[in-house]
Coordinates of C-alpha atoms in Angstrom, one line a residue:
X1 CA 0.0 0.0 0.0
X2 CA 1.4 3.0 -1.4
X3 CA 0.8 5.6 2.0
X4 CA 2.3 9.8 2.3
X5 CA 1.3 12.1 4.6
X6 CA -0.9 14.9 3.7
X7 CA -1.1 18.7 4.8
X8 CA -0.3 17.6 8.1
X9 CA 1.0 14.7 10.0
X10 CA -1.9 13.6 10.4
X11 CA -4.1 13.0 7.3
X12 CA -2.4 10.4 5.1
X13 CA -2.7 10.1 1.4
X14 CA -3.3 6.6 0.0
X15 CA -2.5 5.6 -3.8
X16 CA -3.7 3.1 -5.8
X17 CA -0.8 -0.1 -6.6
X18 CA -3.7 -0.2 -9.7
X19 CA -3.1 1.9 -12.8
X20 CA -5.4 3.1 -15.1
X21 CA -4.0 0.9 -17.6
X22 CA -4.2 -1.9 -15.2
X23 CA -8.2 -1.3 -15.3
X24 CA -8.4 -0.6 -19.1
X25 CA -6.8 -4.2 -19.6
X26 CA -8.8 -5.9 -17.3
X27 CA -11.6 -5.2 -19.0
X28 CA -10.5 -5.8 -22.0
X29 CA -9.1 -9.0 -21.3
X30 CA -12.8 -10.1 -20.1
X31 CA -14.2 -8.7 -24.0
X32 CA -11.1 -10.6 -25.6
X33 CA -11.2 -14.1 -23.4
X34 CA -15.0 -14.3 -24.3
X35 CA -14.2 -13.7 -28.5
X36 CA -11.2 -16.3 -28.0
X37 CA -13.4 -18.7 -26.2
X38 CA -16.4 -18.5 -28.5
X39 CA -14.2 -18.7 -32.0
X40 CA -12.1 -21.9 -30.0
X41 CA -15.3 -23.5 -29.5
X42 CA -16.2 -23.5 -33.5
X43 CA -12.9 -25.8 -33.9
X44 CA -11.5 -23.3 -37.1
X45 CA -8.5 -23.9 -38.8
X46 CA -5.3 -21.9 -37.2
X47 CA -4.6 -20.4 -40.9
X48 CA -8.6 -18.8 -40.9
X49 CA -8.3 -15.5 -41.7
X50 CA -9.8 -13.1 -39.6
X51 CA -10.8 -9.6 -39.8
X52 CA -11.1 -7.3 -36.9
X53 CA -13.0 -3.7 -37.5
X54 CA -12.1 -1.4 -34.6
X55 CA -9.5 -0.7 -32.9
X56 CA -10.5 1.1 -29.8
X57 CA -10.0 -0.7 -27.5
X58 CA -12.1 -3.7 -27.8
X59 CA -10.4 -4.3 -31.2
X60 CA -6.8 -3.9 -30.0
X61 CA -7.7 -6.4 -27.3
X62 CA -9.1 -9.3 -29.3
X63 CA -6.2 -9.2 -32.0
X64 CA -3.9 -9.6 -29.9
X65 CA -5.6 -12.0 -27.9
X66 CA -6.7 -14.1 -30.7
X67 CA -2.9 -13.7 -32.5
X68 CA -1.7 -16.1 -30.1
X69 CA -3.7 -19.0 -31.2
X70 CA -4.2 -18.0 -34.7
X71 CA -2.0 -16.8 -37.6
X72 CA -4.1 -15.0 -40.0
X73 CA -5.3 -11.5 -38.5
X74 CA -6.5 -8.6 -39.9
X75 CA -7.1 -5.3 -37.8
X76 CA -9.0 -2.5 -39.8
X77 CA -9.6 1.0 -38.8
X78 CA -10.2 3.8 -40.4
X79 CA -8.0 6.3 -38.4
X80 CA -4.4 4.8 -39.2
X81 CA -2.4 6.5 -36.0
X82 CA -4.6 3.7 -33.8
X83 CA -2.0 1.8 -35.6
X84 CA 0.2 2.2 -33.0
X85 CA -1.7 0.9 -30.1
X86 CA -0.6 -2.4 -31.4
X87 CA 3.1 -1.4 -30.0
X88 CA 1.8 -0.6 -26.6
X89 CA 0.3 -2.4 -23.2
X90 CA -3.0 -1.8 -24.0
X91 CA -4.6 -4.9 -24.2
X92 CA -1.9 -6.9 -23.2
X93 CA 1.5 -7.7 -25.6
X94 CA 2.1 -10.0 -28.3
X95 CA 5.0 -11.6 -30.3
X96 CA 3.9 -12.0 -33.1
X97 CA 3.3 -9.5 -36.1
X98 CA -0.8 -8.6 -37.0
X99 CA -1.5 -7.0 -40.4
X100 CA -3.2 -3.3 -40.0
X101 CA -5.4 -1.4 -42.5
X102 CA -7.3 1.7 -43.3
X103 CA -9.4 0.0 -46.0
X104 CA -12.8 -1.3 -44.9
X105 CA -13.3 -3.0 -48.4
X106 CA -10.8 -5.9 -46.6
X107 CA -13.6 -6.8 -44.3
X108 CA -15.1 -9.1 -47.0
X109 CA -11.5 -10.8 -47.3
X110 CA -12.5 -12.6 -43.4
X111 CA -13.5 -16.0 -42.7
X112 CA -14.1 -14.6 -39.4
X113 CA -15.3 -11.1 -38.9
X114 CA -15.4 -9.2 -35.7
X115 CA -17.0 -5.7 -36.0
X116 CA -16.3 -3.7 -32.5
X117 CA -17.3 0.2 -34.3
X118 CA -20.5 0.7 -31.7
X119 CA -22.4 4.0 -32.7
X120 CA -21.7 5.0 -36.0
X121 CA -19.4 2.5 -37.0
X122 CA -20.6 0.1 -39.9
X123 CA -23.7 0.6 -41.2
X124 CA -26.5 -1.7 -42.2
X125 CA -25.5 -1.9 -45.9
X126 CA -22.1 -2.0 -45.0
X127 CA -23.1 -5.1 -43.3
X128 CA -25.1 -6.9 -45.3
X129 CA -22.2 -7.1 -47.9
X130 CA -20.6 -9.2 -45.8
X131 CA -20.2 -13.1 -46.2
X132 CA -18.5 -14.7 -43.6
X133 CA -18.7 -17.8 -41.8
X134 CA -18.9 -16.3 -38.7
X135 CA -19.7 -13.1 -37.7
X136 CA -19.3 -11.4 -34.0
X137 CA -20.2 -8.0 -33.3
X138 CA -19.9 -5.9 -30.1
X139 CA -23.1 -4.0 -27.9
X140 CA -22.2 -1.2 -27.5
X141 CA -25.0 -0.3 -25.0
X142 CA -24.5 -2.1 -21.6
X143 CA -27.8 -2.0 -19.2
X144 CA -30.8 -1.2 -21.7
X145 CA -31.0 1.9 -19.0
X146 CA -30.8 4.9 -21.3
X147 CA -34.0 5.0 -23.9
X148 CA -32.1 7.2 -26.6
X149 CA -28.8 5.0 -26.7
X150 CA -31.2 1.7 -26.8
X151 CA -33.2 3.4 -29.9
X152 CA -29.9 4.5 -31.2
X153 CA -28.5 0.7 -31.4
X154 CA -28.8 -0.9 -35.0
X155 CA -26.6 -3.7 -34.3
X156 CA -29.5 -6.6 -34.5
X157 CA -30.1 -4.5 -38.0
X158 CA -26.5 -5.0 -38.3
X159 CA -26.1 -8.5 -37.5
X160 CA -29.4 -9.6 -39.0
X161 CA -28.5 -8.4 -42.8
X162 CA -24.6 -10.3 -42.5
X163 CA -24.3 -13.4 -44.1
X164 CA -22.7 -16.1 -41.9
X165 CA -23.7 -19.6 -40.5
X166 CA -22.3 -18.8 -37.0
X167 CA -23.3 -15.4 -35.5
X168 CA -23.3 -14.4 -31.8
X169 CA -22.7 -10.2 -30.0
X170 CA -20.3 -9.7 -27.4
X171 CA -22.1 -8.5 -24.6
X172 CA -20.7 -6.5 -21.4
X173 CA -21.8 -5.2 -18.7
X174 CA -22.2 -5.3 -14.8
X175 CA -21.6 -1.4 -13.1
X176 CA -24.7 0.1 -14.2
X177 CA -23.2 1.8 -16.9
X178 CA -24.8 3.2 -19.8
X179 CA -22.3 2.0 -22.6
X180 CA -20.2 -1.1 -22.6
X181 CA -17.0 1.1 -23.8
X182 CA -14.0 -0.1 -22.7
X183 CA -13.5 4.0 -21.3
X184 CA -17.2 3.9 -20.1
X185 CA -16.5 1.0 -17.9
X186 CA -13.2 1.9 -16.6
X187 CA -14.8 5.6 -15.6
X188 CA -17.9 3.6 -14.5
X189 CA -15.1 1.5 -11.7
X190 CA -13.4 4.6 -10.5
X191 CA -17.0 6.8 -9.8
X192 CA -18.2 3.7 -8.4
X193 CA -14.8 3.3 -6.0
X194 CA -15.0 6.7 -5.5
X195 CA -18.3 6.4 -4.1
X196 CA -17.5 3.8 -2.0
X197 CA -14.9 5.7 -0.7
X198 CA -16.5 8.3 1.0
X199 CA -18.8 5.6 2.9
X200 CA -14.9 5.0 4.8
X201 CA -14.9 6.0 8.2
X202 CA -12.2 8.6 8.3
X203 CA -11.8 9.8 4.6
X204 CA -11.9 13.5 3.8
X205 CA -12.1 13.1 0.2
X206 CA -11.3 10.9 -2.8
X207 CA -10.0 11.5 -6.5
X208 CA -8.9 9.4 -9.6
X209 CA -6.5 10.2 -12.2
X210 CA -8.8 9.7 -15.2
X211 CA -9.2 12.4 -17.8
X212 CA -11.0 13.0 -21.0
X213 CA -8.4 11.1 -23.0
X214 CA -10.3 11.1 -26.6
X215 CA -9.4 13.8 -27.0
X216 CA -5.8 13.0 -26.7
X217 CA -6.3 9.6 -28.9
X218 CA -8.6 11.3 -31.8
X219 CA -7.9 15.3 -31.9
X220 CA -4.5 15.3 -30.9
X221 CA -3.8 11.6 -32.1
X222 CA -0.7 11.6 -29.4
X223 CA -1.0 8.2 -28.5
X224 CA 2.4 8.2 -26.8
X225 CA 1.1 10.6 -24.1
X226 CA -2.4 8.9 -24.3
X227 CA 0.1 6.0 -22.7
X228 CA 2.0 8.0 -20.1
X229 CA -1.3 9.8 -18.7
X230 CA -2.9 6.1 -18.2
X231 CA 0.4 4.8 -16.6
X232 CA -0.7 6.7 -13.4
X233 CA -1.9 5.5 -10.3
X234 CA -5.6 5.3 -10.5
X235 CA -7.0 6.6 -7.1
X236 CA -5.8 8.3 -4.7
X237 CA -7.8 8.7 -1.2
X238 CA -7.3 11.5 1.8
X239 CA -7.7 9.8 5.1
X240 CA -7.1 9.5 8.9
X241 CA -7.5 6.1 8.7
X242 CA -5.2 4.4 6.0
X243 CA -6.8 1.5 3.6
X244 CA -6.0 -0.2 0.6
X245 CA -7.9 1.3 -1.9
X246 CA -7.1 -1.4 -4.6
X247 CA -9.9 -3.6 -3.1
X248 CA -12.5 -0.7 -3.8
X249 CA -11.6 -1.4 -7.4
X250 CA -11.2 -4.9 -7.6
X251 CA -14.4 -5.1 -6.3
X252 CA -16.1 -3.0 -9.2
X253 CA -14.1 -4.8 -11.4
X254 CA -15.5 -8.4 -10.3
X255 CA -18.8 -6.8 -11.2
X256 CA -18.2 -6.4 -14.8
X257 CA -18.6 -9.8 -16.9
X258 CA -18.3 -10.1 -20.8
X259 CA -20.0 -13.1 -22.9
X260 CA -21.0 -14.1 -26.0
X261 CA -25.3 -14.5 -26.7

């Protein structure tokens, strides 16, 4: 437990061991281990190509998840600087090299096709041009608890017009959350640990590290300093009675489970 003293002797400031990139893989381990499972169980060749569209941060996640098992991996995305997540931690490392492009007519080039765009990625007429044979494709909305978003979601339009034997939608959720977003859930832990903080006997106040980083990723497309910012300590809590904060997150964490229906 990583303890300082605050303004005075007295009042203690406890950090996080967790890092915002710890929680930001977490979950996207949970997104990935559920696509790896599901494509396992279908018994494909290791040479199937396959075709991810996405990259944040679902996509990221299941490449180089799936890359391990399977040789023939395509990530597509339409901004090309998302590129270089591939050379980060974000969704854990990998050995071995995974083909990137900008050009969505290579969807149709997958055996397997994994569309992670949410709200306005792929359309419907985008999708029914697709002939796979299997198709997954991510919810983007988490709980059903936000009419607009729910009326907003075409992915059963989506998946409906596709052309595949094997379909299934990744599904996550578990905080209460509006979205399923990878940055939805991990802000969704931290309020929620926040929270949960102040019911503490002894704390004076709590505060996370997290910031609007799409900006950083999409306007200023930095996404070396989109990697140092989520290297921080996620929480950081002033008390009179020290604690490990990491369980507050864990726990939130443990709440959030990803499958394939």
């Amino acid at each position: 437990m990583d303890v300082d003293t605050g303004i005075t002797s007295e009042v203690f400031t406890i950090k996080s061991e967790t890092k915002l990139i710890d929680i930001f893989n977490n979950i996207i381990n949970k997104k990935s281990e559920a696509c790896l499972n599901y494509i396992d169980s279908l018994n494909l060749d290791k040479n199937t190509k396959i075709v991810v569209v996405g990259t944040y941060f679902t996509g990221v996640g299941i490449v180089k998840k799936l890359r391990k098992k399977y040789n023939n991996i395509l990530l597509i995305d339409i901004y090309p600087h998302l590129k270089e997540l591939l050379d980060t931690d974000i969704g854990g490392d990998y050995k071995k090299s995974i083909e990137f492009s900008t050009s969505l007519e290579l969807i149709n080039s997958g055996d397997v096709v994994i569309d992670t765009t949410g709200f306005g990625g792929l359309t419907v007429e985008q999708s029914s041009e697709i002939n796979a044979e299997v198709f997954l494709i991510e919810d983007p909305v988490a709980e059903d608890n936000d009419r607009l978003l729910k009326d907003k979601n075409n992915i059963h339009k989506r998946i409906n017009a596709v052309n595949a034997p094997n379909k299934a939608i990744l599904k996550t959720k578990g905080i209460d959350t509006k979205t399923s977003g990878t940055m939805t859930l991990t802000i969704g832990v931290l309020t929620n640990a926040l929270h949960e903080s102040q019911k503490m006997e002894g704390v004076l106040y709590s505060a996370c590290e997290m910031g609007f980083f799409e900006e950083v990723i999409f306007k200023k497309k930095d996404i070396p300093k989109f990697i140092n910012l989520i290297n921080a300590k996620a929480m950081k809590i002033s008390t009179i009675n020290p604690f490990s904060c990491d369980d507050l997150i864990k726990t939130q964490l443990d709440k959030i489970e990803s499958k394939m229906i």
